[in-house]
Short mmCIF file of C-alpha atoms and ligand atoms in Angstrom, two decimals:
data_model
loop_
_atom_site.label_atom_id
_atom_site.label_comp_id
_atom_site.label_asym_id
_atom_site.label_seq_id
_atom_site.Cartn_x
_atom_site.Cartn_y
_atom_site.Cartn_z
CA MET U 11 17.25 17.13 122.01
CA ALA U 12 14.51 15.01 120.76
CA ARG U 13 15.04 11.26 121.09
CA ILE U 14 14.58 8.39 118.39
CA ILE U 15 14.83 4.77 118.65
CA THR U 16 15.18 2.00 116.15
CA GLY U 17 15.83 -1.70 116.24
CA LEU U 18 16.61 -4.46 113.96
CA LYS U 19 15.54 -8.20 114.50
CA PRO U 20 18.49 -10.77 114.28
CA THR U 21 16.33 -13.06 112.27
CA GLY U 22 19.00 -13.30 109.34
CA GLU U 23 22.10 -11.33 108.21
CA ILE U 24 21.76 -7.68 107.95
CA THR U 25 20.80 -6.70 104.26
CA LEU U 26 21.57 -4.05 101.94
CA GLY U 27 17.74 -3.13 102.35
CA ASN U 28 18.29 -2.88 106.16
CA TYR U 29 21.44 -0.70 105.60
CA ILE U 30 19.85 1.62 103.19
CA GLY U 31 16.36 1.90 104.84
CA ALA U 32 17.44 1.68 108.55
CA ILE U 33 20.90 2.00 109.47
CA LYS U 34 22.07 4.83 107.04
CA GLN U 35 19.13 6.91 107.99
CA MET U 36 20.10 6.62 111.86
CA ILE U 37 23.63 7.63 110.90
CA GLU U 38 22.08 10.84 109.26
CA TYR U 39 20.16 11.31 112.34
CA GLN U 40 22.77 10.87 115.03
CA ASP U 41 23.97 14.36 115.19
CA LYS U 42 20.60 15.82 115.31
CA TYR U 43 18.82 13.49 117.68
CA ASP U 44 19.42 11.65 120.97
CA SER U 45 19.76 8.18 119.41
CA PHE U 46 18.85 4.82 120.64
CA ILE U 47 19.53 1.90 118.74
CA PHE U 48 19.14 -1.90 119.82
CA VAL U 49 19.15 -5.56 118.70
CA ALA U 50 15.55 -6.52 118.79
CA ASP U 51 16.25 -10.20 119.89
CA LEU U 52 12.87 -10.68 121.69
CA HIS U 53 10.96 -9.73 118.58
CA ALA U 54 12.99 -12.37 116.67
CA LEU U 55 11.56 -15.01 118.83
CA THR U 56 8.16 -15.04 117.20
CA ILE U 57 9.42 -17.33 114.77
CA TYR U 58 12.09 -20.35 115.89
CA GLN U 59 15.56 -19.27 116.04
CA ASP U 60 18.54 -21.59 116.31
CA PRO U 61 19.86 -20.65 119.80
CA ILE U 62 23.66 -20.93 118.81
CA LEU U 63 23.34 -19.20 115.70
CA LEU U 64 21.06 -16.36 117.36
CA ARG U 65 23.64 -15.79 120.14
CA LYS U 66 26.29 -15.31 117.60
CA ARG U 67 24.21 -13.12 115.47
CA ILE U 68 23.20 -10.67 118.25
CA LYS U 69 26.85 -9.60 118.78
CA SER U 70 27.58 -9.52 115.14
CA PHE U 71 24.55 -7.19 114.68
CA ILE U 72 26.13 -4.65 117.12
CA ALA U 73 29.55 -4.85 115.57
CA MET U 74 27.91 -4.25 112.09
CA TYR U 75 26.07 -1.25 113.30
CA ILE U 76 29.33 0.44 114.49
CA ALA U 77 31.14 -0.67 111.20
CA CYS U 78 28.40 0.85 109.18
CA GLY U 79 29.07 4.15 111.00
CA ILE U 80 26.71 4.29 114.07
CA ASP U 81 28.76 6.08 116.48
CA PRO U 82 28.89 4.70 120.04
CA ASN U 83 29.52 8.14 121.40
CA LYS U 84 26.39 9.44 119.79
CA ASN U 85 24.13 6.38 120.25
CA THR U 86 22.86 4.37 123.08
CA ILE U 87 23.58 1.01 121.73
CA TYR U 88 21.97 -2.19 123.54
CA ILE U 89 20.50 -5.63 123.29
CA GLN U 90 16.73 -5.53 123.82
CA SER U 91 16.70 -8.91 126.10
CA GLU U 92 19.20 -7.34 128.50
CA ASN U 93 16.61 -4.91 129.69
CA PRO U 94 14.01 -7.06 131.72
CA TYR U 95 11.69 -4.20 132.14
CA ILE U 96 10.93 -4.08 128.55
CA PRO U 97 8.66 -7.22 128.53
CA ALA U 98 7.48 -6.44 132.02
CA ILE U 99 6.26 -2.85 130.62
CA SER U 100 4.83 -4.58 127.68
CA TYR U 101 2.75 -6.83 129.68
CA LEU U 102 1.25 -3.71 131.53
CA LEU U 103 0.67 -2.38 128.06
CA GLU U 104 -1.10 -5.37 126.76
CA CYS U 105 -3.76 -4.94 129.53
CA HIS U 106 -4.33 -1.54 127.98
CA THR U 107 -4.60 -2.74 124.52
CA ASN U 108 -7.98 -4.14 122.81
CA PHE U 109 -7.50 -7.48 121.43
CA GLY U 110 -9.42 -6.22 118.41
CA ASP U 111 -6.87 -3.62 117.76
CA ALA U 112 -3.96 -6.07 118.11
CA GLN U 113 -5.75 -8.51 115.64
CA ARG U 114 -6.32 -5.64 113.17
CA MET U 115 -2.54 -5.26 112.60
CA ILE U 116 -1.62 -5.87 108.88
CA GLN U 117 1.66 -7.67 109.67
CA PHE U 118 -0.31 -9.78 112.07
CA LYS U 119 -3.07 -10.67 109.65
CA GLU U 120 -0.31 -11.51 106.80
CA LYS U 121 2.08 -13.36 108.89
CA SER U 122 -0.80 -15.50 110.70
CA ARG U 123 -2.18 -16.23 107.23
CA GLN U 124 1.23 -17.53 105.93
CA ASN U 125 1.78 -19.90 108.94
CA ALA U 126 -1.36 -21.17 110.67
CA ASN U 127 0.85 -22.39 113.50
CA PHE U 128 1.95 -19.16 114.76
CA SER U 129 2.74 -18.12 118.39
CA VAL U 130 0.88 -15.68 120.56
CA GLY U 131 4.12 -13.52 120.54
CA LEU U 132 3.24 -12.71 116.86
CA LEU U 133 -0.06 -11.20 118.23
CA THR U 134 1.66 -9.13 120.89
CA TYR U 135 4.77 -8.10 119.01
CA PRO U 136 3.30 -4.68 118.23
CA ILE U 137 2.67 -4.28 121.91
CA LEU U 138 6.41 -5.23 122.78
CA MET U 139 7.33 -2.59 120.09
CA ALA U 140 5.18 -0.05 122.00
CA SER U 141 7.12 -0.82 125.19
CA ASP U 142 10.51 -0.32 123.14
CA ILE U 143 9.29 3.06 121.99
CA LEU U 144 7.50 4.10 125.23
CA TYR U 145 9.68 3.27 128.00
CA CYS U 146 12.30 5.75 127.02
CA ASP U 147 9.86 8.42 125.89
CA ALA U 148 11.13 8.39 122.29
CA ASN U 149 9.70 11.42 120.36
CA PHE U 150 10.13 9.83 116.87
CA VAL U 151 10.58 6.41 115.38
CA PRO U 152 12.13 6.27 111.93
CA VAL U 153 10.43 3.52 110.05
CA GLY U 154 9.63 2.17 106.76
CA ILE U 155 5.79 2.56 105.55
CA ASP U 156 5.63 -1.38 106.67
CA GLN U 157 5.92 -0.29 110.30
CA LYS U 158 3.80 2.89 110.30
CA GLN U 159 0.71 1.11 111.73
CA HIS U 160 2.60 -0.25 114.58
CA VAL U 161 3.83 3.08 115.58
CA GLU U 162 0.32 4.27 115.47
CA LEU U 163 -0.62 1.58 117.86
CA ALA U 164 2.01 2.74 120.32
CA ARG U 165 0.73 6.24 120.10
CA ASN U 166 -2.83 4.91 120.83
CA ILE U 167 -1.64 2.85 123.66
CA ALA U 168 0.07 5.91 125.13
CA ILE U 169 -2.83 8.26 124.79
CA LYS U 170 -5.31 5.81 126.45
CA PHE U 171 -2.87 5.27 129.33
CA ASN U 172 -2.10 8.97 129.65
CA ASN U 173 -6.01 9.83 129.51
CA ARG U 174 -6.75 6.98 132.11
CA TYR U 175 -3.85 7.70 134.79
CA ASP U 176 -2.60 11.29 133.84
CA SER U 177 0.46 11.80 131.75
CA THR U 178 2.95 9.05 131.77
CA PHE U 179 4.39 8.56 128.30
CA THR U 180 5.45 10.92 125.58
CA VAL U 181 3.35 10.40 122.55
CA PRO U 182 5.64 9.15 119.76
CA ASP U 183 5.55 10.14 116.19
CA VAL U 184 6.91 8.12 113.04
CA LEU U 185 9.75 9.84 111.10
CA ILE U 186 9.31 8.80 107.55
CA LYS U 187 11.85 9.81 104.98
CA GLU U 188 10.01 11.57 102.09
CA ASN U 189 12.17 9.81 99.60
CA GLY U 190 12.98 6.80 101.73
CA THR U 191 13.89 3.86 99.43
CA LYS U 192 12.41 0.31 99.91
CA ILE U 193 14.97 -2.05 98.48
CA LYS U 194 13.40 -4.95 96.43
CA ASP U 195 14.47 -8.63 96.30
CA LEU U 196 17.09 -9.14 93.35
CA LYS U 197 15.25 -12.18 92.26
CA ASP U 198 11.56 -11.04 92.68
CA PRO U 199 11.71 -7.19 92.53
CA THR U 200 8.16 -7.06 93.35
CA LYS U 201 8.56 -7.84 97.02
CA LYS U 202 10.94 -6.32 99.38
CA MET U 203 14.43 -7.56 100.24
CA SER U 204 14.25 -9.29 103.56
CA LYS U 205 16.72 -10.74 105.85
CA SER U 206 14.45 -13.75 106.67
CA GLU U 207 13.79 -14.63 103.04
CA GLU U 208 14.97 -18.21 102.17
CA ASN U 209 16.22 -17.71 98.77
CA PRO U 210 19.76 -16.05 99.37
CA GLN U 211 20.01 -15.18 95.53
CA GLY U 212 17.77 -12.39 95.93
CA VAL U 213 19.14 -10.79 99.08
CA ILE U 214 22.55 -9.06 99.55
CA SER U 215 23.80 -9.55 103.17
CA LEU U 216 26.46 -7.19 104.26
CA PHE U 217 28.32 -10.33 105.33
CA ASP U 218 28.38 -11.94 101.77
CA ASP U 219 31.50 -12.82 99.96
CA LEU U 220 32.21 -9.97 97.42
CA GLY U 221 32.20 -12.41 94.61
CA ASP U 222 28.85 -13.62 95.72
CA ILE U 223 27.56 -9.93 95.74
CA GLU U 224 28.90 -9.38 92.28
CA ASN U 225 27.18 -12.63 90.92
CA LYS U 226 24.01 -11.79 92.45
CA ILE U 227 23.71 -8.31 91.00
CA LYS U 228 24.81 -9.63 87.58
CA LYS U 229 22.09 -12.17 87.81
CA ALA U 230 19.42 -9.93 89.16
CA THR U 231 15.95 -10.26 87.42
CA THR U 232 15.24 -7.32 84.71
CA ASP U 233 13.18 -7.03 81.89
CA SER U 234 14.48 -7.44 78.33
CA ASP U 235 14.34 -3.83 77.11
CA ASN U 236 18.11 -3.06 77.77
CA LYS U 237 17.57 0.54 78.36
CA VAL U 238 18.52 1.92 81.63
CA PHE U 239 15.72 4.31 82.93
CA PHE U 240 13.55 4.61 86.07
CA ASP U 241 10.07 3.07 85.85
CA GLU U 242 9.20 1.22 88.94
CA GLU U 243 6.14 -0.23 87.59
CA ASN U 244 7.42 -1.63 84.18
CA LYS U 245 11.03 -2.09 85.28
CA PRO U 246 11.07 -2.85 88.78
CA GLY U 247 14.39 -4.78 88.60
CA ILE U 248 16.28 -2.10 86.77
CA SER U 249 14.60 0.60 89.02
CA ASN U 250 15.73 -1.17 92.10
CA LEU U 251 19.28 -1.50 90.93
CA MET U 252 19.23 2.41 90.25
CA ASN U 253 17.96 3.13 93.74
CA ILE U 254 20.70 0.96 95.22
CA LEU U 255 23.42 2.64 93.10
CA SER U 256 21.88 6.26 93.82
CA VAL U 257 22.14 5.75 97.66
CA ILE U 258 25.35 3.85 97.77
CA ASP U 259 27.25 6.23 95.22
CA ASN U 260 25.28 9.33 96.27
CA ILE U 261 24.17 10.00 92.67
CA SER U 262 20.77 11.09 91.46
CA ILE U 263 18.65 8.87 89.43
CA LYS U 264 18.67 11.57 86.75
CA ASP U 265 22.47 11.41 86.62
CA ILE U 266 22.34 7.57 86.50
CA GLU U 267 20.09 7.75 83.59
CA ILE U 268 22.46 10.19 81.69
CA MET U 269 25.43 8.16 82.51
CA PHE U 270 23.94 5.03 80.98
CA GLN U 271 21.76 6.37 78.15
CA ASP U 272 24.03 4.87 75.53
CA LYS U 273 24.86 1.60 77.34
CA GLY U 274 23.10 -1.84 78.15
CA TYR U 275 22.12 -3.70 81.22
CA LYS U 276 25.44 -5.71 81.32
CA GLU U 277 27.62 -2.49 81.63
CA PHE U 278 25.10 -1.12 84.11
CA LYS U 279 24.87 -4.17 86.35
CA GLU U 280 28.81 -4.52 86.29
CA TYR U 281 29.06 -0.91 87.37
CA VAL U 282 26.33 -1.29 90.10
CA ALA U 283 28.15 -4.46 91.37
CA SER U 284 31.60 -2.69 91.43
CA LYS U 285 30.34 0.17 93.32
CA VAL U 286 28.23 -1.83 95.86
CA CYS U 287 31.29 -4.29 96.52
CA GLU U 288 33.54 -1.33 96.95
CA HIS U 289 31.27 0.12 99.67
CA ILE U 290 30.64 -3.17 101.47
CA LYS U 291 34.38 -4.11 101.40
CA GLU U 292 34.97 -0.93 103.55
CA ILE U 293 32.33 -1.99 106.04
CA GLN U 294 33.38 -5.48 106.30
CA LYS U 295 37.15 -4.17 106.87
CA LYS U 296 35.79 -2.30 109.74
CA TYR U 297 33.44 -5.14 110.99
CA LYS U 298 36.34 -7.35 111.30
CA GLU U 299 38.39 -4.71 113.47
CA ILE U 300 35.48 -4.21 115.65
CA ILE U 301 34.44 -7.91 116.05
CA ASN U 302 38.12 -8.95 116.87
CA SER U 303 38.61 -5.96 119.35
CA ASP U 304 37.38 -5.95 122.95
CA THR U 305 35.38 -2.60 122.89
CA LEU U 306 32.07 -4.10 122.46
CA ASP U 307 31.43 -5.20 125.98
CA ALA U 308 31.93 -1.64 127.39
CA ILE U 309 29.65 -0.19 124.76
CA LEU U 310 26.95 -2.76 125.61
CA ASP U 311 27.25 -2.31 129.28
CA LYS U 312 26.84 1.36 129.06
CA GLY U 313 23.74 1.05 126.75
CA ARG U 314 22.16 -1.69 128.98
CA ASP U 315 22.60 0.38 132.12
CA LEU U 316 21.03 3.54 130.64
CA SER U 317 18.40 1.66 128.99
CA ILE U 318 17.45 -0.23 132.27
CA ALA U 319 17.64 2.99 134.40
CA LEU U 320 15.00 4.65 132.25
CA ALA U 321 12.79 1.40 131.86
CA LYS U 322 12.91 0.80 135.61
CA ASP U 323 11.89 4.36 136.35
CA LYS U 324 8.94 4.18 133.88
CA TYR U 325 7.92 0.71 135.09
CA GLN U 326 7.75 1.94 138.68
CA LYS U 327 5.71 5.04 137.74
CA MET U 328 3.27 2.74 135.78
CA CYS U 329 2.94 0.36 138.79
CA THR U 330 2.27 3.24 141.22
CA LYS U 331 -0.46 4.52 138.78
CA ILE U 332 -2.00 1.21 138.33
CA GLY U 333 -1.88 0.16 142.02
CA THR U 334 0.40 -2.68 141.89
CA ILE U 335 2.90 -1.31 144.24
CA ARG U 336 2.82 -1.70 148.02
P1 LIG Q 401 12.36 -9.73 108.44
O1 LIG Q 401 12.42 -10.39 107.28
O2 LIG Q 401 12.87 -10.74 109.72
O3 LIG Q 401 11.14 -9.05 108.84
P2 LIG Q 401 13.78 -7.32 107.59
O4 LIG Q 401 14.79 -7.52 106.62
O5 LIG Q 401 12.47 -6.90 107.10
O6 LIG Q 401 13.60 -8.80 108.57
P3 LIG Q 401 13.33 -5.91 110.04
O7 LIG Q 401 14.23 -6.29 111.20
O8 LIG Q 401 11.95 -6.38 109.98
O9 LIG Q 401 14.17 -6.46 108.83
O10 LIG Q 401 13.34 -4.25 109.95
C1 LIG Q 401 14.40 -3.48 110.18
C2 LIG Q 401 14.40 -2.16 109.83
O11 LIG Q 401 14.90 -2.21 108.25
C3 LIG Q 401 13.11 -1.49 109.64
O12 LIG Q 401 13.23 -0.06 109.83
C4 LIG Q 401 12.62 -1.73 108.21
O13 LIG Q 401 11.79 -0.45 107.95
C5 LIG Q 401 14.02 -1.73 107.34
N1 LIG Q 401 14.02 -2.50 106.27
C6 LIG Q 401 13.53 -3.85 106.19
N2 LIG Q 401 13.73 -4.19 104.75
C7 LIG Q 401 13.92 -3.21 104.08
C8 LIG Q 401 13.98 -2.93 102.78
N3 LIG Q 401 14.12 -3.84 101.77
N4 LIG Q 401 14.31 -1.59 102.24
C9 LIG Q 401 14.39 -0.54 103.18
N5 LIG Q 401 14.17 -0.77 104.47
C10 LIG Q 401 13.98 -1.89 104.95
MG1 LIG Q 402 10.52 -7.02 108.52
#
């Protein structure tokens, strides 16, 4: 069975965008692939995180994955920082990565431009991501277009290492869903919804109060045309809400257009709000049961142990090949 891996950074609360773009895909894949899903807490550290909040969030992410439908019996679920071999492998990979290649990463260029006071971790981030992928010989990495370049870097590092020392890593591929949806910010539908976004009005968190979710959708930025049809360029706000409804309610964009052909934005937004709230209410109910139960530790211990066993083996193989073992 081919292996896939994905991780979410605990830099904010899990958003509807993360749910639709990452978690829901993993749920679809969990019967078909040997699936690894983790909380990427080391990746979150490229920007300052409040320690108390971070600790709380890490566990809440795990509970939320399961509440959304990630089945602990079908997935290896773990916390990245509990596996010390991942950063150790990352360092060895750093020594096999050209500085210029790391500097060329679009995310690095964008984020370092936004904040001149960035950490070295921002530059090495994609190499840590390569370690996440390569230590467990993942075959595929389901990502949004924004992460494609990082998976390509992981591929290149793996090929370079394999060529220099003979075959050590599986060379991974991206798994990009053909009609994968990028959910946009409700206040500014020209940019993507992000959990680290400062203005909460544009972002729906799975932890949000249902009344707040309803209000955010009703107040979402739209054009003044008052006709519900899909046109991402001229009607980004309405098209975004249509994408959300389509995934949440399992209905095609065409059927949404037919359903609302004689109706205006007010009714449409109310409908989207009611469906999103209905869906998130169920997730929140399951989340409460899981976070208040004592099942999480056993799941995390199992995930950590398997992850460490694989990474330790890979680290030792690397050290033997490189020559740092006695
Ligand atoms: P941050 O603002 O800290 O970068 P984020 O919301 O972008 O947070 P990530 O942890 O960077 O979330 O990404 C986790 C996963 O969610 C990735 O697979 C990414 O492609 C996906 N993802 C993130 N935002 C969206 C979105 N708006 N629509 C669809 N998928 C998304
Ligand atoms: Mg992101």
